[in-house]
PDB file of C-alpha atoms and ligand atoms in Angstrom:
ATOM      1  CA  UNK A  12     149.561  98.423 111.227  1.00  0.00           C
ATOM      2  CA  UNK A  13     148.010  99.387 114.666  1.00  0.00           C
ATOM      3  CA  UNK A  14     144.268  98.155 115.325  1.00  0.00           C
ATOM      4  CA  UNK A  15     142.130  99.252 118.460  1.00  0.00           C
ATOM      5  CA  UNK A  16     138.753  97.770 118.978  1.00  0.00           C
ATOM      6  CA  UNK A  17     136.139 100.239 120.615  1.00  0.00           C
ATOM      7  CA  UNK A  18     132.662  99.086 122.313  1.00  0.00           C
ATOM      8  CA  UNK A  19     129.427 101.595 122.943  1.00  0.00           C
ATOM      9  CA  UNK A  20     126.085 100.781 124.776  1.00  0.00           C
ATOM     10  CA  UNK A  21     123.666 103.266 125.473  1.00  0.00           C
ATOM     11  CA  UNK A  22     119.767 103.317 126.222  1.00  0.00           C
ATOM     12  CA  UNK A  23     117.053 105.946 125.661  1.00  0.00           C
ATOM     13  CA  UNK A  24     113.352 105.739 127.303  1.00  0.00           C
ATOM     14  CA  UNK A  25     110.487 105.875 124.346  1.00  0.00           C
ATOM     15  CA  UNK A  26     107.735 108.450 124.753  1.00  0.00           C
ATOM     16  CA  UNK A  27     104.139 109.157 122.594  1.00  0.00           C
ATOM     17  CA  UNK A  28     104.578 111.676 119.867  1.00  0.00           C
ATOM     18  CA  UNK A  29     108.212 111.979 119.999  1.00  0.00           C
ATOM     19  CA  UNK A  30     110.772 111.476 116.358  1.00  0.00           C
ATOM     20  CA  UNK A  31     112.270 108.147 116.549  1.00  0.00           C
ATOM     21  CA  UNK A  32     115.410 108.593 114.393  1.00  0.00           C
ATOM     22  CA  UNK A  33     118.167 105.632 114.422  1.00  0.00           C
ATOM     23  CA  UNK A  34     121.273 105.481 112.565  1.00  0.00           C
ATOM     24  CA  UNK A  35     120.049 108.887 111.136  1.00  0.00           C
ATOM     25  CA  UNK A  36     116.995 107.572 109.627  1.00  0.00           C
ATOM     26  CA  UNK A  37     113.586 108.808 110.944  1.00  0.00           C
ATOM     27  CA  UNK A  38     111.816 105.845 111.434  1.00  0.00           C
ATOM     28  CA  UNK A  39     107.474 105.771 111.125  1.00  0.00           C
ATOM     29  CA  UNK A  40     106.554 105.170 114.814  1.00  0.00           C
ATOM     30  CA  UNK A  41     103.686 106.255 117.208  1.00  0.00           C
ATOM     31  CA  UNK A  42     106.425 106.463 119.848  1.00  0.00           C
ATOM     32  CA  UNK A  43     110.120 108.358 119.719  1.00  0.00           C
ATOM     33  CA  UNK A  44     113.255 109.054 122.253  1.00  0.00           C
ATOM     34  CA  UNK A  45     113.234 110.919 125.585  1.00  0.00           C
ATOM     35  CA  UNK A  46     116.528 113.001 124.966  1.00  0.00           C
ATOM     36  CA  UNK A  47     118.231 116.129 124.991  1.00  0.00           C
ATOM     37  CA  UNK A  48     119.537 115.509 121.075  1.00  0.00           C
ATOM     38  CA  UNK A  49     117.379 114.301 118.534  1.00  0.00           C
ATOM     39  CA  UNK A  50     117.552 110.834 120.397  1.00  0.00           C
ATOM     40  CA  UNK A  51     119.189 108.541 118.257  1.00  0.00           C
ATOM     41  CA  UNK A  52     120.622 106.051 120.685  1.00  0.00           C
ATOM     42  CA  UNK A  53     122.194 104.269 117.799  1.00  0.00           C
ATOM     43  CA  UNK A  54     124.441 106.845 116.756  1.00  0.00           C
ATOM     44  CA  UNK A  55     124.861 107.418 120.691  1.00  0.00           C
ATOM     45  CA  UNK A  56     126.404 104.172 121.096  1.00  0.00           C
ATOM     46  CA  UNK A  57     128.692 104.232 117.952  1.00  0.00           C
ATOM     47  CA  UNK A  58     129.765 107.148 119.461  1.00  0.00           C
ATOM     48  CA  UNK A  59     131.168 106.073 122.380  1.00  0.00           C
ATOM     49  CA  UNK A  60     132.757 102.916 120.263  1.00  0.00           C
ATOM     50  CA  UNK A  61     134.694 104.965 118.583  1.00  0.00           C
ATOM     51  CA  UNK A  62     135.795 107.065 121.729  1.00  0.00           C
ATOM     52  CA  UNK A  63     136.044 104.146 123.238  1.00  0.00           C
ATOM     53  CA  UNK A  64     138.745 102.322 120.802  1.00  0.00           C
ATOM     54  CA  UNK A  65     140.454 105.440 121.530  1.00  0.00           C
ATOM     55  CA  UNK A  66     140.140 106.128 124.904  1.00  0.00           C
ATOM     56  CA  UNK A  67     138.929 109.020 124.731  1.00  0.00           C
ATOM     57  CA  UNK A  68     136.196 109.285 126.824  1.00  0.00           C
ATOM     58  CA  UNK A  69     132.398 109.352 126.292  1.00  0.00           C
ATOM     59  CA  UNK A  70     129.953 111.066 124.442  1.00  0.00           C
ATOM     60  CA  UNK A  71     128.269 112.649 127.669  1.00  0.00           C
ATOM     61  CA  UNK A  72     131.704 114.019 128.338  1.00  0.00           C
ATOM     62  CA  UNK A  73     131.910 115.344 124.882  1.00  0.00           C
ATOM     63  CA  UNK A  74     129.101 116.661 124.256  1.00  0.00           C
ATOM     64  CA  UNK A  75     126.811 117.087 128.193  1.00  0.00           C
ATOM     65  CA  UNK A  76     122.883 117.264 127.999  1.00  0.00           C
ATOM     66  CA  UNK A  77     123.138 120.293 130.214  1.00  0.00           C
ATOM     67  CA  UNK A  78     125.033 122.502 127.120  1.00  0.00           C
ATOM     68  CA  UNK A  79     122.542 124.143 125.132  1.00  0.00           C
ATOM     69  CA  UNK A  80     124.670 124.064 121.879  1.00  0.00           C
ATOM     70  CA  UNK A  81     123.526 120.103 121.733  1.00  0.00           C
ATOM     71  CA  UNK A  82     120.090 120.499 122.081  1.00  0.00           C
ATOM     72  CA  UNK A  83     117.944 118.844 119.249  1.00  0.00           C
ATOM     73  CA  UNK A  84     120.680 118.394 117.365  1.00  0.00           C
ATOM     74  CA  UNK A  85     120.726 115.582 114.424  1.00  0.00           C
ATOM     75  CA  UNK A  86     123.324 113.363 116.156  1.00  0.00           C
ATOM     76  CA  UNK A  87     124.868 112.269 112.600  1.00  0.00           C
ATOM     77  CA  UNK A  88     126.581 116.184 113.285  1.00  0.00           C
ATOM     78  CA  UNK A  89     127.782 114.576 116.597  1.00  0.00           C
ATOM     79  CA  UNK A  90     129.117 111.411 115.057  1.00  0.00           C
ATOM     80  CA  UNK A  91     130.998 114.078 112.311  1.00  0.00           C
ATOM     81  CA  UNK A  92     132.672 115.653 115.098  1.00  0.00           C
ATOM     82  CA  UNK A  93     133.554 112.092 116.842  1.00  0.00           C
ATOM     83  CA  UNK A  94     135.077 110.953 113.649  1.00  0.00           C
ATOM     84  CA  UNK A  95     137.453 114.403 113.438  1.00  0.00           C
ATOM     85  CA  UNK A  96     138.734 113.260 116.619  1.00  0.00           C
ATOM     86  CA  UNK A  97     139.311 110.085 115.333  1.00  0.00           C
ATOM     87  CA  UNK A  98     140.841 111.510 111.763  1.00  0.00           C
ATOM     88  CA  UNK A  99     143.051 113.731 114.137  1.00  0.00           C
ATOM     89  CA  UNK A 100     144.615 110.770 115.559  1.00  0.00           C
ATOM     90  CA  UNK A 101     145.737 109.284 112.061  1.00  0.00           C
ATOM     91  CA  UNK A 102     142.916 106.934 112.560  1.00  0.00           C
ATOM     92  CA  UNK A 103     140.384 105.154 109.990  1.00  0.00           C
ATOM     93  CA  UNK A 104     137.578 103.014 110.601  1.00  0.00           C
ATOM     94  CA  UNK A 105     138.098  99.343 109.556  1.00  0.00           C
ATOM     95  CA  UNK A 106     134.380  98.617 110.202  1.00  0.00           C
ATOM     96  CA  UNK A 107     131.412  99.235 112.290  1.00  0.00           C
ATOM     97  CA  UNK A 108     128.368  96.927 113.858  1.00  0.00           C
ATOM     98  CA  UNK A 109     125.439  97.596 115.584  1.00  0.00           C
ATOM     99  CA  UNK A 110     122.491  95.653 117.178  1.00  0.00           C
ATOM    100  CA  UNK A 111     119.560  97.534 118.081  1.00  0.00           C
ATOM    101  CA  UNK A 112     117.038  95.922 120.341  1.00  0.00           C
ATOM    102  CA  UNK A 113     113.520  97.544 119.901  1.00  0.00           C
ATOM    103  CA  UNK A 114     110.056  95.520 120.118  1.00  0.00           C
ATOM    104  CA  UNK A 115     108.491  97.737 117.620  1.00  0.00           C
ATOM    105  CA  UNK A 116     108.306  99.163 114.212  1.00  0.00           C
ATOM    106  CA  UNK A 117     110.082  96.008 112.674  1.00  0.00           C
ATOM    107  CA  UNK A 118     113.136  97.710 111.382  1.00  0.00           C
ATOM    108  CA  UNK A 119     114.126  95.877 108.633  1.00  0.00           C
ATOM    109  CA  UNK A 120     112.914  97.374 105.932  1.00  0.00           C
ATOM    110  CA  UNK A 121     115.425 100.403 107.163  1.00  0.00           C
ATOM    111  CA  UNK A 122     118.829  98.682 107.223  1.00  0.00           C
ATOM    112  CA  UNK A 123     120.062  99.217 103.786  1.00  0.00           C
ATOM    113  CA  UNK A 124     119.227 102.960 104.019  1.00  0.00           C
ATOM    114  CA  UNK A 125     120.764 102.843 107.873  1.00  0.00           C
ATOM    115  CA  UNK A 126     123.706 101.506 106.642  1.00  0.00           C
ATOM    116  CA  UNK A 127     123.934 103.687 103.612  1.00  0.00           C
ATOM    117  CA  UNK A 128     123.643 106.964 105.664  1.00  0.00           C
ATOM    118  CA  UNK A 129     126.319 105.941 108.179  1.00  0.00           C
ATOM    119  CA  UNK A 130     129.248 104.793 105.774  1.00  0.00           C
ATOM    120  CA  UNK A 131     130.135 108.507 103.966  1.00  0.00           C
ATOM    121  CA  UNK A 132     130.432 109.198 107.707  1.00  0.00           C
ATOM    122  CA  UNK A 133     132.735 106.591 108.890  1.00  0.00           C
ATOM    123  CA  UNK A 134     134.461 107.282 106.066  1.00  0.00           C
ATOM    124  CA  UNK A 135     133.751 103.853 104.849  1.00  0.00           C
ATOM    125  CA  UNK A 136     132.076 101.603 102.270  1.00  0.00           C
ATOM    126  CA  UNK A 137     128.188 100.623 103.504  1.00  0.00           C
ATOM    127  CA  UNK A 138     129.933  96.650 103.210  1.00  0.00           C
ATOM    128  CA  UNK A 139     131.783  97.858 106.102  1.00  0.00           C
ATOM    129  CA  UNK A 140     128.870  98.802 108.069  1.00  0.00           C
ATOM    130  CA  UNK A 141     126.731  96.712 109.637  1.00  0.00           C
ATOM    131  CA  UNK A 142     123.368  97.602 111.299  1.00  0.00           C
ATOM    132  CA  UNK A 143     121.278  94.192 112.859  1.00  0.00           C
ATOM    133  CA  UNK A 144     117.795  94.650 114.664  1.00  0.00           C
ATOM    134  CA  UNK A 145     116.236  92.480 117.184  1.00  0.00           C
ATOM    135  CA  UNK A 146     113.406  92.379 119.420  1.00  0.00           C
ATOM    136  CA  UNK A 147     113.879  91.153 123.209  1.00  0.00           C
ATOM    137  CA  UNK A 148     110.727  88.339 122.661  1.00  0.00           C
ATOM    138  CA  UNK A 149     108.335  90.990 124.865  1.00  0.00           C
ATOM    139  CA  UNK A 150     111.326  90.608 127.929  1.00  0.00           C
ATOM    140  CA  UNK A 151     112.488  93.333 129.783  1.00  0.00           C
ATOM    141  CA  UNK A 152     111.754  96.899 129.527  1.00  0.00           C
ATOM    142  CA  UNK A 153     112.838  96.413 125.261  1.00  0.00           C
ATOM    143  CA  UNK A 154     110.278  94.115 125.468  1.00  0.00           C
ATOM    144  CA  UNK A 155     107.486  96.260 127.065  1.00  0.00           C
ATOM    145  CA  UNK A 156     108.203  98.702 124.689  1.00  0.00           C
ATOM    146  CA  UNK A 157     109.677 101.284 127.699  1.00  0.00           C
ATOM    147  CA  UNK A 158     112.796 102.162 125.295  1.00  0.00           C
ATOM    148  CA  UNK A 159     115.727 101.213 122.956  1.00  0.00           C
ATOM    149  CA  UNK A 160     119.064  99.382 123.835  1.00  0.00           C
ATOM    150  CA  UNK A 161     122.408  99.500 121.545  1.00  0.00           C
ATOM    151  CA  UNK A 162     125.599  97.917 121.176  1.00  0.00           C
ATOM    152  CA  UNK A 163     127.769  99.248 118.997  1.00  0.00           C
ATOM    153  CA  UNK A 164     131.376  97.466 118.432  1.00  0.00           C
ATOM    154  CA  UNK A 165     134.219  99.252 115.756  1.00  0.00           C
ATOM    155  CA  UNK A 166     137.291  98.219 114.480  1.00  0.00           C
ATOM    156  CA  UNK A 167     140.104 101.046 114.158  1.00  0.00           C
ATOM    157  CA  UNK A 168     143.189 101.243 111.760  1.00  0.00           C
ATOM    158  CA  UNK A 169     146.769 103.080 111.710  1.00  0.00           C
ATOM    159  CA  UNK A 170     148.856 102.369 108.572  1.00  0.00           C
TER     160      UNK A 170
HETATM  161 MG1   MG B 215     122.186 108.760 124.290  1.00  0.00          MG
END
């Protein structure tokens, strides 16, 4: 069996009265992501795991803020076309985790459904993903509430 192991960071800036939406969830918040998709930095960063095991580049270079076809769009449709590349390659995910870092909402009350909405994906059962949320203790700009950081780390398989 082949493996390949894949990391993804990304970043996006929070803003008043913009959707928050994380590992395709819309989350209740007074504040949502600066971005040309629908913002969800989690996704983002799972993204570019997956590309990453594979070495195939990064989202940006997939999918670049300055084509309208990607504007708005839910990025679970991004992470559908992410995983055909990674289908295409006789590739299946073995699993998925992600750590979010965001001072505020609390997001634990989300993780089950996070994690539930990402598996039919991945292609995967919701044991094999897992979605952990942390604040940054009021440090940094996480901590002032300026935006969202995520790691995202995969696991691929070849029979
Ligand atoms: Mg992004």
């Amino acid at each position: 069996m082949d493996i390949r192991i894949g990391n993804g960071y990304d970043v996006h800036a929070l803003a008043e009265g913009l959707p928050m939406w994380l590992c395709g969830v819309r989350i209740e918040s007074a504040t949502g992501f600066v971005a040309h998709s629908d913002g969800d930095v989690a996704i983002h960063a799972l993204c570019d795991a997956l590309l990453g095991a594979l070495a195939l580049g990064d989202i940006g270079h997939l999918f670049p803020d300055t084509d309208p076809a990607w504007k708005g769009i839910d990025s679970k449709i991004l992470l559908s076309k992410v995983m055909d590349r990674v289908r295409a390659g006789g590739w299946r995910v073995g699993n998925v985790d992600v750590t979010i870092a965001l001072q505020r909402p609390k997001l634990a009350p989300r993780i089950a459904e996070m994690r539930a909405t990402l598996a039919p994906i991945l292609g995967v059962g919701a044991d094999a993903v897992s979605v952990k949320a942390t604040t940054t203790e009021r440090l940094g700009f996480v901590g002032r509430s300026e935006g969202c950081e995520v790691w995202a780390t995969v696991l691929l398989l070849k029979d």
